[in-house]
Amino acid sequence: MLRSRFIPMILSLLLGGLMPLSFAPFNLAMIAPFALVGLLFLVQERSAKFSALLGVLFGFGMFSWGIWWIRISLIEFGGAPVIIGVLITFLLAFYLSFYYGILLFVLARIRGSVAFKIGIIFPLLAVILEWIRAELFTGFPWLALGYTLTDLPISQLLFPEMGALMASFWVYWLAGVLFVATRIFLRIDIDSKAKETKGIRCVVRQLMPACCSMLLMGGALFVSSLWISQKVEKLEESLNVALLQGNIAQELKFNEAQYYEIIATYLRLTDVVAARADLIIWPETAIPSLYEMEGNLGEHLRALSKNQQTQVMTGIFSGNGATVRNSIITYSDEMRMYDQRYDKTHLVPFGEYIPFRSFLGLFSGMIEIPYSDLTAGKVEQSPFEIQKKNGAALFAAASICYEAVFGNELRYQAQTANFLVNVSNDAWFGDSIGPWQHFQIARARAIEAQREMVRATNNGITALIGKDGQVKALLPQFKEAVLEVNVISYAGMTTYAKLGDLFWGLLAVIGLVMGLFWQRRQM
């Protein structure tokens, strides 16, 4: 008895551990649906409680490795004892794993055929839970399965219409179809014409529920592409942009003794490209101080903007007292009152704020991350207006680091912007897979909005991303350098830019309720 339960538990943990291989930097997308197929076989004919346990173990295997890099910010740069950093990382992974536990618990509790539960309930409930995970407790949609599709051609169809998060439906749906098809293959032996007829009918009956859920989401996808999405058109105006990668060591970034050397690095890189670039972008918090206190530096950058007919956009903190924000400032060529500002909306857990602080207050004094109690900005903010050297104006939608994960919020600026800007400082997470996962997410944002994205980071990954999500230019990590690119501008709104996640989430809920109602009527 113990062995019959122990082996599935170990297998669930191992299958979950395979899931991060579907994401960057590994990009083995098909591992995700096949790992889910293995999980579905493990929970067959299990009790609801044991199915939930297997789901939690699967999720823990997935997230404990997939977000293992979070410990780096806590231990190496936050000064937390190793045991505390590891414990907090595992606690977050444990919380995230409960979504898979809930999924399999509900699946086991629902009465009905396997084909119905796997074809309709499984993909619809799974994507609803990912949607909830993206919203609850400020949201943490990291490793949503839709991102595994980023490098596949299908992303060009799905992401502009329903977004990467809600495209997770199709990964779960494919896993369900593979599971049902495998069951059919294992249980039906077609060796005569009579059996063949019976077998074909059986196949149709078993796959019919999956076809229904496909028609629901696929039909909405088809209608939205015809009636809601606008044509995204290339504009004549393009922009010469210089992306600065200062490669400042994270342990030196907030060292007051290093302040002038850090600023000198960025000014030196700026002088190299100022005459050629319409826009020069410094990374997130490139200036490690408050905007309100940077009088002399601000005047210098405004003078440079005026003399060279360029604009400098940089990450910097802003505010005063207890209200400090992570911001982007674009310096004007006139007075401070004309500077443009964007405040970060979604803050990094364990980097810019400590979630569940009432509980984690037990660790007070053990974790000392600079600027780890920031204030979030408004969700809807205006895009930046960027003036070219020839006087033409283009509009840029901004995002800072972690908030690029939230496409549903970035879309507000993207509706009127011609290109996307993301500044980041992934030095918090060292030479880990975290920055590459983050980069994959940023690429998904470009596909959703059908806009090119320029991304300036402290030590990588600095790049120009095409509107198809492909990397057009890239700097190597951990190297001081400048990337000069020509950014193509676009106009027109995708379905996702208009509707966001809510429409698709509600459609999944409606489909789930209809499926349950239909099943109840059949019993």
PDB file of C-alpha atoms in Angstrom, residues 177-405:
ATOM      1  CA  VAL A 177      -6.195  15.216 -26.463  1.00  0.00           C
ATOM      2  CA  LEU A 178      -2.907  13.293 -26.253  1.00  0.00           C
ATOM      3  CA  PHE A 179      -4.093  11.615 -23.067  1.00  0.00           C
ATOM      4  CA  VAL A 180      -7.436  10.553 -24.545  1.00  0.00           C
ATOM      5  CA  ALA A 181      -5.777   9.397 -27.774  1.00  0.00           C
ATOM      6  CA  THR A 182      -3.259   7.335 -25.805  1.00  0.00           C
ATOM      7  CA  ARG A 183      -6.069   5.672 -23.829  1.00  0.00           C
ATOM      8  CA  ILE A 184      -7.838   4.812 -27.055  1.00  0.00           C
ATOM      9  CA  PHE A 185      -4.647   3.384 -28.546  1.00  0.00           C
ATOM     10  CA  LEU A 186      -3.993   1.239 -25.499  1.00  0.00           C
ATOM     11  CA  ARG A 187      -7.535  -0.087 -25.123  1.00  0.00           C
ATOM     12  CA  ILE A 188      -8.758  -0.651 -28.697  1.00  0.00           C
ATOM     13  CA  ASP A 189      -7.350  -3.432 -30.886  1.00  0.00           C
ATOM     14  CA  ILE A 190      -8.648  -2.949 -34.433  1.00  0.00           C
ATOM     15  CA  ASP A 191      -8.219  -6.275 -36.207  1.00  0.00           C
ATOM     16  CA  SER A 192     -11.470  -6.647 -38.149  1.00  0.00           C
ATOM     17  CA  LYS A 193     -13.909  -4.507 -40.116  1.00  0.00           C
ATOM     18  CA  ALA A 194     -16.525  -4.809 -37.375  1.00  0.00           C
ATOM     19  CA  LYS A 195     -14.108  -3.728 -34.723  1.00  0.00           C
ATOM     20  CA  GLU A 196     -12.890  -0.933 -36.986  1.00  0.00           C
ATOM     21  CA  THR A 197     -16.398   0.506 -37.210  1.00  0.00           C
ATOM     22  CA  LYS A 198     -16.820   0.244 -33.473  1.00  0.00           C
ATOM     23  CA  GLY A 199     -13.360   1.687 -32.967  1.00  0.00           C
ATOM     24  CA  ILE A 200     -14.020   4.747 -35.151  1.00  0.00           C
ATOM     25  CA  ARG A 201     -17.248   5.450 -33.300  1.00  0.00           C
ATOM     26  CA  CYS A 202     -15.418   5.089 -30.026  1.00  0.00           C
ATOM     27  CA  VAL A 203     -12.706   7.518 -31.144  1.00  0.00           C
ATOM     28  CA  VAL A 204     -15.309  10.097 -32.203  1.00  0.00           C
ATOM     29  CA  ARG A 205     -17.202   9.693 -28.912  1.00  0.00           C
ATOM     30  CA  GLN A 206     -14.057   9.990 -26.809  1.00  0.00           C
ATOM     31  CA  LEU A 207     -12.723  13.064 -28.631  1.00  0.00           C
ATOM     32  CA  MET A 208     -16.065  14.869 -28.942  1.00  0.00           C
ATOM     33  CA  PRO A 209     -15.760  16.780 -25.616  1.00  0.00           C
ATOM     34  CA  ALA A 210     -12.298  18.042 -26.593  1.00  0.00           C
ATOM     35  CA  CYS A 211     -13.732  19.144 -29.931  1.00  0.00           C
ATOM     36  CA  CYS A 212     -16.439  21.100 -28.086  1.00  0.00           C
ATOM     37  CA  SER A 213     -13.951  23.027 -25.974  1.00  0.00           C
ATOM     38  CA  MET A 214     -11.826  23.607 -29.081  1.00  0.00           C
ATOM     39  CA  LEU A 215     -14.840  24.999 -30.951  1.00  0.00           C
ATOM     40  CA  LEU A 216     -15.644  27.321 -28.056  1.00  0.00           C
ATOM     41  CA  MET A 217     -12.200  28.914 -27.782  1.00  0.00           C
ATOM     42  CA  GLY A 218     -11.230  28.451 -31.433  1.00  0.00           C
ATOM     43  CA  GLY A 219     -14.526  29.895 -32.641  1.00  0.00           C
ATOM     44  CA  ALA A 220     -14.070  32.968 -30.459  1.00  0.00           C
ATOM     45  CA  LEU A 221     -10.510  33.234 -31.758  1.00  0.00           C
ATOM     46  CA  PHE A 222     -11.743  33.184 -35.368  1.00  0.00           C
ATOM     47  CA  VAL A 223     -14.509  35.737 -34.753  1.00  0.00           C
ATOM     48  CA  SER A 224     -12.208  38.087 -32.844  1.00  0.00           C
ATOM     49  CA  SER A 225      -9.613  38.025 -35.622  1.00  0.00           C
ATOM     50  CA  LEU A 226     -12.280  39.034 -38.155  1.00  0.00           C
ATOM     51  CA  TRP A 227     -14.349  41.581 -36.237  1.00  0.00           C
ATOM     52  CA  ILE A 228     -12.309  42.969 -33.340  1.00  0.00           C
ATOM     53  CA  SER A 229      -8.667  43.083 -34.343  1.00  0.00           C
ATOM     54  CA  GLN A 230      -7.426  46.066 -36.331  1.00  0.00           C
ATOM     55  CA  LYS A 231      -4.851  45.794 -39.052  1.00  0.00           C
ATOM     56  CA  VAL A 232      -1.420  46.586 -37.635  1.00  0.00           C
ATOM     57  CA  GLU A 233       0.430  48.705 -40.165  1.00  0.00           C
ATOM     58  CA  LYS A 234       4.045  49.706 -40.479  1.00  0.00           C
ATOM     59  CA  LEU A 235       4.628  53.462 -40.315  1.00  0.00           C
ATOM     60  CA  GLU A 236       7.111  55.384 -42.402  1.00  0.00           C
ATOM     61  CA  GLU A 237       8.887  56.831 -39.368  1.00  0.00           C
ATOM     62  CA  SER A 238      11.533  54.724 -37.617  1.00  0.00           C
ATOM     63  CA  LEU A 239      13.689  55.593 -34.630  1.00  0.00           C
ATOM     64  CA  ASN A 240      17.418  55.343 -33.984  1.00  0.00           C
ATOM     65  CA  VAL A 241      17.749  53.991 -30.440  1.00  0.00           C
ATOM     66  CA  ALA A 242      20.871  53.341 -28.367  1.00  0.00           C
ATOM     67  CA  LEU A 243      20.528  50.801 -25.542  1.00  0.00           C
ATOM     68  CA  LEU A 244      23.133  51.119 -22.786  1.00  0.00           C
ATOM     69  CA  GLN A 245      24.282  48.094 -20.799  1.00  0.00           C
ATOM     70  CA  GLY A 246      26.479  49.373 -17.963  1.00  0.00           C
ATOM     71  CA  ASN A 247      27.199  45.948 -16.411  1.00  0.00           C
ATOM     72  CA  ILE A 248      27.349  47.399 -12.903  1.00  0.00           C
ATOM     73  CA  ALA A 249      27.900  44.687 -10.290  1.00  0.00           C
ATOM     74  CA  GLN A 250      24.785  44.402  -8.143  1.00  0.00           C
ATOM     75  CA  GLU A 251      26.759  44.513  -4.902  1.00  0.00           C
ATOM     76  CA  LEU A 252      28.186  47.898  -5.993  1.00  0.00           C
ATOM     77  CA  LYS A 253      25.005  49.412  -7.397  1.00  0.00           C
ATOM     78  CA  PHE A 254      23.757  50.929  -4.136  1.00  0.00           C
ATOM     79  CA  ASN A 255      27.195  51.598  -2.660  1.00  0.00           C
ATOM     80  CA  GLU A 256      27.443  55.366  -2.157  1.00  0.00           C
ATOM     81  CA  ALA A 257      31.190  55.268  -2.794  1.00  0.00           C
ATOM     82  CA  GLN A 258      30.498  53.924  -6.293  1.00  0.00           C
ATOM     83  CA  TYR A 259      27.827  56.467  -7.215  1.00  0.00           C
ATOM     84  CA  TYR A 260      29.980  58.844  -9.287  1.00  0.00           C
ATOM     85  CA  GLU A 261      31.723  55.991 -11.070  1.00  0.00           C
ATOM     86  CA  ILE A 262      28.336  54.495 -12.035  1.00  0.00           C
ATOM     87  CA  ILE A 263      27.079  57.813 -13.407  1.00  0.00           C
ATOM     88  CA  ALA A 264      30.376  58.376 -15.224  1.00  0.00           C
ATOM     89  CA  THR A 265      29.997  54.991 -16.930  1.00  0.00           C
ATOM     90  CA  TYR A 266      26.597  55.864 -18.354  1.00  0.00           C
ATOM     91  CA  LEU A 267      27.605  59.389 -19.340  1.00  0.00           C
ATOM     92  CA  ARG A 268      30.654  58.023 -21.165  1.00  0.00           C
ATOM     93  CA  LEU A 269      28.509  55.512 -23.080  1.00  0.00           C
ATOM     94  CA  THR A 270      25.967  58.222 -23.807  1.00  0.00           C
ATOM     95  CA  ASP A 271      28.557  60.580 -25.310  1.00  0.00           C
ATOM     96  CA  VAL A 272      29.558  57.875 -27.793  1.00  0.00           C
ATOM     97  CA  VAL A 273      26.090  57.671 -29.384  1.00  0.00           C
ATOM     98  CA  ALA A 274      24.406  61.019 -28.621  1.00  0.00           C
ATOM     99  CA  ALA A 275      25.032  62.497 -32.064  1.00  0.00           C
ATOM    100  CA  ARG A 276      23.441  59.501 -33.858  1.00  0.00           C
ATOM    101  CA  ALA A 277      20.591  58.394 -31.598  1.00  0.00           C
ATOM    102  CA  ASP A 278      17.094  59.847 -31.385  1.00  0.00           C
ATOM    103  CA  LEU A 279      16.631  58.081 -28.059  1.00  0.00           C
ATOM    104  CA  ILE A 280      19.203  56.818 -25.553  1.00  0.00           C
ATOM    105  CA  ILE A 281      17.928  54.355 -22.960  1.00  0.00           C
ATOM    106  CA  TRP A 282      19.663  53.636 -19.661  1.00  0.00           C
ATOM    107  CA  PRO A 283      18.570  50.510 -17.704  1.00  0.00           C
ATOM    108  CA  GLU A 284      16.278  50.171 -14.708  1.00  0.00           C
ATOM    109  CA  THR A 285      17.531  52.248 -11.732  1.00  0.00           C
ATOM    110  CA  ALA A 286      20.667  53.132 -13.685  1.00  0.00           C
ATOM    111  CA  ILE A 287      20.749  56.222 -11.465  1.00  0.00           C
ATOM    112  CA  PRO A 288      20.729  54.739  -7.934  1.00  0.00           C
ATOM    113  CA  SER A 289      19.183  57.755  -6.215  1.00  0.00           C
ATOM    114  CA  LEU A 290      16.034  59.886  -6.163  1.00  0.00           C
ATOM    115  CA  TYR A 291      14.987  61.936  -9.178  1.00  0.00           C
ATOM    116  CA  GLU A 292      14.051  64.835  -6.904  1.00  0.00           C
ATOM    117  CA  MET A 293      17.638  64.998  -5.611  1.00  0.00           C
ATOM    118  CA  GLU A 294      19.386  64.811  -8.999  1.00  0.00           C
ATOM    119  CA  GLY A 295      19.421  68.512  -9.868  1.00  0.00           C
ATOM    120  CA  ASN A 296      22.867  68.751 -11.482  1.00  0.00           C
ATOM    121  CA  LEU A 297      22.636  65.469 -13.376  1.00  0.00           C
ATOM    122  CA  GLY A 298      19.180  66.371 -14.630  1.00  0.00           C
ATOM    123  CA  GLU A 299      20.396  69.729 -15.931  1.00  0.00           C
ATOM    124  CA  HIS A 300      23.297  68.023 -17.687  1.00  0.00           C
ATOM    125  CA  LEU A 301      20.994  65.520 -19.420  1.00  0.00           C
ATOM    126  CA  ARG A 302      18.567  68.257 -20.470  1.00  0.00           C
ATOM    127  CA  ALA A 303      21.432  70.277 -21.933  1.00  0.00           C
ATOM    128  CA  LEU A 304      22.692  67.190 -23.763  1.00  0.00           C
ATOM    129  CA  SER A 305      19.195  66.560 -25.093  1.00  0.00           C
ATOM    130  CA  LYS A 306      19.003  70.108 -26.426  1.00  0.00           C
ATOM    131  CA  ASN A 307      22.494  70.277 -27.903  1.00  0.00           C
ATOM    132  CA  GLN A 308      22.457  66.849 -29.556  1.00  0.00           C
ATOM    133  CA  GLN A 309      18.720  66.786 -30.410  1.00  0.00           C
ATOM    134  CA  THR A 310      18.346  63.485 -28.618  1.00  0.00           C
ATOM    135  CA  GLN A 311      16.457  62.294 -25.570  1.00  0.00           C
ATOM    136  CA  VAL A 312      17.740  60.325 -22.592  1.00  0.00           C
ATOM    137  CA  MET A 313      15.392  57.859 -20.921  1.00  0.00           C
ATOM    138  CA  THR A 314      16.597  56.308 -17.694  1.00  0.00           C
ATOM    139  CA  GLY A 315      15.519  54.240 -14.750  1.00  0.00           C
ATOM    140  CA  ILE A 316      15.653  56.100 -11.438  1.00  0.00           C
ATOM    141  CA  PHE A 317      13.837  56.183  -8.102  1.00  0.00           C
ATOM    142  CA  SER A 318      11.383  59.003  -7.445  1.00  0.00           C
ATOM    143  CA  GLY A 319       9.381  60.269  -4.494  1.00  0.00           C
ATOM    144  CA  ASN A 320      10.108  61.277  -0.927  1.00  0.00           C
ATOM    145  CA  GLY A 321       9.696  60.007   2.611  1.00  0.00           C
ATOM    146  CA  ALA A 322       7.917  56.671   2.776  1.00  0.00           C
ATOM    147  CA  THR A 323       6.639  57.007  -0.798  1.00  0.00           C
ATOM    148  CA  VAL A 324       9.395  55.902  -3.153  1.00  0.00           C
ATOM    149  CA  ARG A 325       8.712  54.592  -6.649  1.00  0.00           C
ATOM    150  CA  ASN A 326      10.702  52.752  -9.271  1.00  0.00           C
ATOM    151  CA  SER A 327      10.408  55.072 -12.248  1.00  0.00           C
ATOM    152  CA  ILE A 328      11.493  55.884 -15.777  1.00  0.00           C
ATOM    153  CA  ILE A 329      12.268  59.501 -16.605  1.00  0.00           C
ATOM    154  CA  THR A 330      12.648  60.943 -20.091  1.00  0.00           C
ATOM    155  CA  TYR A 331      14.498  64.217 -19.797  1.00  0.00           C
ATOM    156  CA  SER A 332      13.233  67.147 -21.854  1.00  0.00           C
ATOM    157  CA  ASP A 333      15.455  69.745 -23.470  1.00  0.00           C
ATOM    158  CA  GLU A 334      13.857  72.471 -21.346  1.00  0.00           C
ATOM    159  CA  MET A 335      12.835  72.455 -17.675  1.00  0.00           C
ATOM    160  CA  ARG A 336      12.100  69.699 -15.168  1.00  0.00           C
ATOM    161  CA  MET A 337       8.380  70.358 -15.426  1.00  0.00           C
ATOM    162  CA  TYR A 338       8.494  69.009 -18.997  1.00  0.00           C
ATOM    163  CA  ASP A 339      10.216  65.747 -18.079  1.00  0.00           C
ATOM    164  CA  GLN A 340       8.061  62.682 -18.671  1.00  0.00           C
ATOM    165  CA  ARG A 341       7.721  59.998 -15.991  1.00  0.00           C
ATOM    166  CA  TYR A 342       6.434  56.458 -15.711  1.00  0.00           C
ATOM    167  CA  ASP A 343       6.080  54.674 -12.348  1.00  0.00           C
ATOM    168  CA  LYS A 344       6.388  50.924 -12.057  1.00  0.00           C
ATOM    169  CA  THR A 345       3.032  49.269 -11.483  1.00  0.00           C
ATOM    170  CA  HIS A 346       3.892  45.720 -10.476  1.00  0.00           C
ATOM    171  CA  LEU A 347       6.735  45.289  -8.034  1.00  0.00           C
ATOM    172  CA  VAL A 348       9.078  42.322  -7.720  1.00  0.00           C
ATOM    173  CA  PRO A 349       8.224  40.061  -4.759  1.00  0.00           C
ATOM    174  CA  PHE A 350      11.223  39.661  -2.450  1.00  0.00           C
ATOM    175  CA  GLY A 351      13.035  42.359  -4.442  1.00  0.00           C
ATOM    176  CA  GLU A 352      10.946  45.529  -4.242  1.00  0.00           C
ATOM    177  CA  TYR A 353       8.391  44.418  -1.695  1.00  0.00           C
ATOM    178  CA  ILE A 354       8.088  41.504   0.716  1.00  0.00           C
ATOM    179  CA  PRO A 355       4.799  39.597   0.233  1.00  0.00           C
ATOM    180  CA  PHE A 356       2.988  38.266   3.278  1.00  0.00           C
ATOM    181  CA  ARG A 357       5.012  40.779   5.302  1.00  0.00           C
ATOM    182  CA  SER A 358       2.973  40.146   8.455  1.00  0.00           C
ATOM    183  CA  PHE A 359       4.235  36.569   8.465  1.00  0.00           C
ATOM    184  CA  LEU A 360       7.679  37.215   7.040  1.00  0.00           C
ATOM    185  CA  GLY A 361       8.140  39.955   9.633  1.00  0.00           C
ATOM    186  CA  LEU A 362       9.424  37.058  11.720  1.00  0.00           C
ATOM    187  CA  PHE A 363      12.564  37.375   9.595  1.00  0.00           C
ATOM    188  CA  SER A 364      12.907  41.126  10.189  1.00  0.00           C
ATOM    189  CA  GLY A 365      16.525  42.212  10.100  1.00  0.00           C
ATOM    190  CA  MET A 366      17.614  39.048   8.284  1.00  0.00           C
ATOM    191  CA  ILE A 367      16.821  40.377   4.786  1.00  0.00           C
ATOM    192  CA  GLU A 368      18.191  43.800   3.850  1.00  0.00           C
ATOM    193  CA  ILE A 369      17.423  44.501   0.191  1.00  0.00           C
ATOM    194  CA  PRO A 370      17.844  48.179  -0.800  1.00  0.00           C
ATOM    195  CA  TYR A 371      14.574  49.874  -1.767  1.00  0.00           C
ATOM    196  CA  SER A 372      12.513  46.779  -0.893  1.00  0.00           C
ATOM    197  CA  ASP A 373       9.454  48.763   0.285  1.00  0.00           C
ATOM    198  CA  LEU A 374       8.492  50.646  -2.865  1.00  0.00           C
ATOM    199  CA  THR A 375       5.136  52.142  -3.796  1.00  0.00           C
ATOM    200  CA  ALA A 376       3.411  50.943  -6.972  1.00  0.00           C
ATOM    201  CA  GLY A 377       2.328  53.329  -9.717  1.00  0.00           C
ATOM    202  CA  LYS A 378      -1.065  53.518 -11.430  1.00  0.00           C
ATOM    203  CA  VAL A 379      -2.045  50.787 -13.878  1.00  0.00           C
ATOM    204  CA  GLU A 380      -3.092  53.193 -16.632  1.00  0.00           C
ATOM    205  CA  GLN A 381      -0.356  55.688 -17.497  1.00  0.00           C
ATOM    206  CA  SER A 382       0.321  57.651 -20.653  1.00  0.00           C
ATOM    207  CA  PRO A 383       2.992  56.458 -23.084  1.00  0.00           C
ATOM    208  CA  PHE A 384       6.144  58.511 -23.622  1.00  0.00           C
ATOM    209  CA  GLU A 385       6.227  60.958 -26.524  1.00  0.00           C
ATOM    210  CA  ILE A 386       9.616  60.676 -28.228  1.00  0.00           C
ATOM    211  CA  GLN A 387      10.802  63.450 -30.544  1.00  0.00           C
ATOM    212  CA  LYS A 388      13.056  62.448 -33.422  1.00  0.00           C
ATOM    213  CA  LYS A 389      15.901  64.637 -34.646  1.00  0.00           C
ATOM    214  CA  ASN A 390      13.727  65.591 -37.642  1.00  0.00           C
ATOM    215  CA  GLY A 391      10.919  66.754 -35.339  1.00  0.00           C
ATOM    216  CA  ALA A 392       8.547  63.810 -35.872  1.00  0.00           C
ATOM    217  CA  ALA A 393       6.962  62.288 -32.756  1.00  0.00           C
ATOM    218  CA  LEU A 394       6.509  58.630 -31.886  1.00  0.00           C
ATOM    219  CA  PHE A 395       4.985  57.080 -28.775  1.00  0.00           C
ATOM    220  CA  ALA A 396       6.576  54.432 -26.550  1.00  0.00           C
ATOM    221  CA  ALA A 397       4.799  52.126 -24.079  1.00  0.00           C
ATOM    222  CA  ALA A 398       7.018  51.589 -21.036  1.00  0.00           C
ATOM    223  CA  SER A 399       7.429  48.717 -18.614  1.00  0.00           C
ATOM    224  CA  ILE A 400       9.989  48.112 -15.903  1.00  0.00           C
ATOM    225  CA  CYS A 401      11.481  44.682 -15.289  1.00  0.00           C
ATOM    226  CA  TYR A 402       8.995  42.264 -13.672  1.00  0.00           C
ATOM    227  CA  GLU A 403       5.846  44.066 -14.763  1.00  0.00           C
ATOM    228  CA  ALA A 404       6.466  42.934 -18.347  1.00  0.00           C
ATOM    229  CA  VAL A 405       4.898  39.701 -17.043  1.00  0.00           C
TER     230      VAL A 405
END
